[in-house]
Amino acid sequence: QVALARDEFEGLVKRFPDNEYSLKAREKIRQCLVYQAEYELYVGIFYYRTKRYKPALNRFTFLIENFPDTGQYREALEYIAKCKVKLAEAKK
């Protein structure tokens, strides 16, 4: 749902870049990105807490690659490091 909303707002900005509503649409795009990043972080933490470190690592990596400027970057990096430690321990 959030991705669809973001696509619609991005389409509005492309079609009418100088329109007064484009500024509001840009704000909404930012909110959508933050919401998506929060969701990825939430799911990644769930996987981490349930000791599913590989899927958690994938979620955190996806967040870093796709939502770098949303405020969850630092926490995702911390969890990436934790996941790597846990995965290395499991190999031993």
PDB file of C-alpha atoms in Angstrom:
ATOM      1  CA  GLN A   1       0.000   0.000   0.000  1.00  0.00           C
ATOM      2  CA  VAL A   2       2.751   2.438   0.957  1.00  0.00           C
ATOM      3  CA  ALA A   3       4.726   1.700  -2.205  1.00  0.00           C
ATOM      4  CA  LEU A   4       1.641   2.388  -4.321  1.00  0.00           C
ATOM      5  CA  ALA A   5       1.061   5.691  -2.544  1.00  0.00           C
ATOM      6  CA  ARG A   6       4.698   6.659  -3.061  1.00  0.00           C
ATOM      7  CA  ASP A   7       4.431   5.820  -6.771  1.00  0.00           C
ATOM      8  CA  GLU A   8       1.348   8.034  -7.102  1.00  0.00           C
ATOM      9  CA  PHE A   9       3.033  10.947  -5.325  1.00  0.00           C
ATOM     10  CA  GLU A  10       6.142  10.545  -7.496  1.00  0.00           C
ATOM     11  CA  GLY A  11       3.946  10.532 -10.603  1.00  0.00           C
ATOM     12  CA  LEU A  12       2.283  13.757  -9.468  1.00  0.00           C
ATOM     13  CA  VAL A  13       5.660  15.425  -8.942  1.00  0.00           C
ATOM     14  CA  LYS A  14       6.841  14.300 -12.400  1.00  0.00           C
ATOM     15  CA  ARG A  15       3.710  15.524 -14.162  1.00  0.00           C
ATOM     16  CA  PHE A  16       3.439  18.824 -12.319  1.00  0.00           C
ATOM     17  CA  PRO A  17       6.861  19.734 -10.882  1.00  0.00           C
ATOM     18  CA  ASP A  18       6.044  23.410 -10.334  1.00  0.00           C
ATOM     19  CA  ASN A  19       2.551  22.909  -8.942  1.00  0.00           C
ATOM     20  CA  GLU A  20       1.843  23.905  -5.346  1.00  0.00           C
ATOM     21  CA  TYR A  21       0.742  20.337  -4.610  1.00  0.00           C
ATOM     22  CA  SER A  22       4.124  18.955  -5.683  1.00  0.00           C
ATOM     23  CA  LEU A  23       5.695  20.323  -2.509  1.00  0.00           C
ATOM     24  CA  LYS A  24       3.117  18.473  -0.419  1.00  0.00           C
ATOM     25  CA  ALA A  25       3.619  15.378  -2.559  1.00  0.00           C
ATOM     26  CA  ARG A  26       7.376  15.502  -1.901  1.00  0.00           C
ATOM     27  CA  GLU A  27       6.679  15.598   1.836  1.00  0.00           C
ATOM     28  CA  LYS A  28       4.372  12.594   1.463  1.00  0.00           C
ATOM     29  CA  ILE A  29       7.030  10.721  -0.526  1.00  0.00           C
ATOM     30  CA  ARG A  30       9.457  11.293   2.335  1.00  0.00           C
ATOM     31  CA  GLN A  31       6.873  10.009   4.841  1.00  0.00           C
ATOM     32  CA  CYS A  32       6.334   6.896   2.719  1.00  0.00           C
ATOM     33  CA  LEU A  33      10.066   6.206   2.589  1.00  0.00           C
ATOM     34  CA  VAL A  34      10.394   6.601   6.348  1.00  0.00           C
ATOM     35  CA  TYR A  35       7.441   4.290   6.905  1.00  0.00           C
ATOM     36  CA  GLN A  36       8.907   1.649   4.588  1.00  0.00           C
ATOM     37  CA  ALA A  37      12.286   1.855   6.314  1.00  0.00           C
ATOM     38  CA  GLU A  38      10.658   1.530   9.739  1.00  0.00           C
ATOM     39  CA  TYR A  39       8.821  -1.558   8.514  1.00  0.00           C
ATOM     40  CA  GLU A  40      12.027  -3.176   7.228  1.00  0.00           C
ATOM     41  CA  LEU A  41      13.736  -2.434  10.537  1.00  0.00           C
ATOM     42  CA  TYR A  42      10.815  -3.864  12.501  1.00  0.00           C
ATOM     43  CA  VAL A  43      10.789  -7.091  10.484  1.00  0.00           C
ATOM     44  CA  GLY A  44      14.570  -7.381  10.689  1.00  0.00           C
ATOM     45  CA  ILE A  45      14.483  -7.022  14.471  1.00  0.00           C
ATOM     46  CA  PHE A  46      11.745  -9.659  14.639  1.00  0.00           C
ATOM     47  CA  TYR A  47      13.926 -12.087  12.668  1.00  0.00           C
ATOM     48  CA  TYR A  48      16.918 -11.260  14.845  1.00  0.00           C
ATOM     49  CA  ARG A  49      14.993 -11.863  18.074  1.00  0.00           C
ATOM     50  CA  THR A  50      13.708 -15.181  16.753  1.00  0.00           C
ATOM     51  CA  LYS A  51      17.309 -16.181  15.931  1.00  0.00           C
ATOM     52  CA  ARG A  52      16.796 -16.134  12.167  1.00  0.00           C
ATOM     53  CA  TYR A  53      19.957 -14.179  11.506  1.00  0.00           C
ATOM     54  CA  LYS A  54      20.287 -14.616   7.730  1.00  0.00           C
ATOM     55  CA  PRO A  55      16.807 -13.223   6.936  1.00  0.00           C
ATOM     56  CA  ALA A  56      17.440 -10.457   9.479  1.00  0.00           C
ATOM     57  CA  LEU A  57      20.719  -9.589   7.786  1.00  0.00           C
ATOM     58  CA  ASN A  58      18.950  -9.484   4.423  1.00  0.00           C
ATOM     59  CA  ARG A  59      16.301  -7.077   5.762  1.00  0.00           C
ATOM     60  CA  PHE A  60      18.851  -4.745   7.323  1.00  0.00           C
ATOM     61  CA  THR A  61      20.982  -4.784   4.182  1.00  0.00           C
ATOM     62  CA  PHE A  62      17.917  -4.037   2.049  1.00  0.00           C
ATOM     63  CA  LEU A  63      17.107  -1.101   4.330  1.00  0.00           C
ATOM     64  CA  ILE A  64      20.633   0.316   4.033  1.00  0.00           C
ATOM     65  CA  GLU A  65      20.672  -0.038   0.258  1.00  0.00           C
ATOM     66  CA  ASN A  66      17.184   1.331  -0.417  1.00  0.00           C
ATOM     67  CA  PHE A  67      16.419   3.778   2.401  1.00  0.00           C
ATOM     68  CA  PRO A  68      19.746   5.337   3.456  1.00  0.00           C
ATOM     69  CA  ASP A  69      18.439   8.776   4.458  1.00  0.00           C
ATOM     70  CA  THR A  70      15.458   7.855   6.606  1.00  0.00           C
ATOM     71  CA  GLY A  71      16.907   7.804  10.117  1.00  0.00           C
ATOM     72  CA  GLN A  72      17.098   4.041  10.646  1.00  0.00           C
ATOM     73  CA  TYR A  73      20.533   3.732   9.062  1.00  0.00           C
ATOM     74  CA  ARG A  74      22.596   3.631  12.280  1.00  0.00           C
ATOM     75  CA  GLU A  75      20.398   1.054  13.975  1.00  0.00           C
ATOM     76  CA  ALA A  76      20.367  -1.132  10.862  1.00  0.00           C
ATOM     77  CA  LEU A  77      24.181  -1.017  10.717  1.00  0.00           C
ATOM     78  CA  GLU A  78      24.373  -2.090  14.364  1.00  0.00           C
ATOM     79  CA  TYR A  79      22.091  -5.037  13.683  1.00  0.00           C
ATOM     80  CA  ILE A  80      24.071  -5.985  10.580  1.00  0.00           C
ATOM     81  CA  ALA A  81      27.175  -6.262  12.749  1.00  0.00           C
ATOM     82  CA  LYS A  82      25.282  -8.330  15.337  1.00  0.00           C
ATOM     83  CA  CYS A  83      23.908 -10.667  12.671  1.00  0.00           C
ATOM     84  CA  LYS A  84      27.345 -11.219  11.203  1.00  0.00           C
ATOM     85  CA  VAL A  85      28.702 -12.137  14.634  1.00  0.00           C
ATOM     86  CA  LYS A  86      25.854 -14.583  15.239  1.00  0.00           C
ATOM     87  CA  LEU A  87      26.260 -16.146  11.793  1.00  0.00           C
ATOM     88  CA  ALA A  88      30.021 -16.523  12.322  1.00  0.00           C
ATOM     89  CA  GLU A  89      29.394 -18.159  15.695  1.00  0.00           C
ATOM     90  CA  ALA A  90      26.960 -20.598  14.091  1.00  0.00           C
ATOM     91  CA  LYS A  91      29.605 -21.684  11.575  1.00  0.00           C
ATOM     92  CA  LYS A  92      31.976 -22.705  14.355  1.00  0.00           C
TER      93      LYS A  92
END
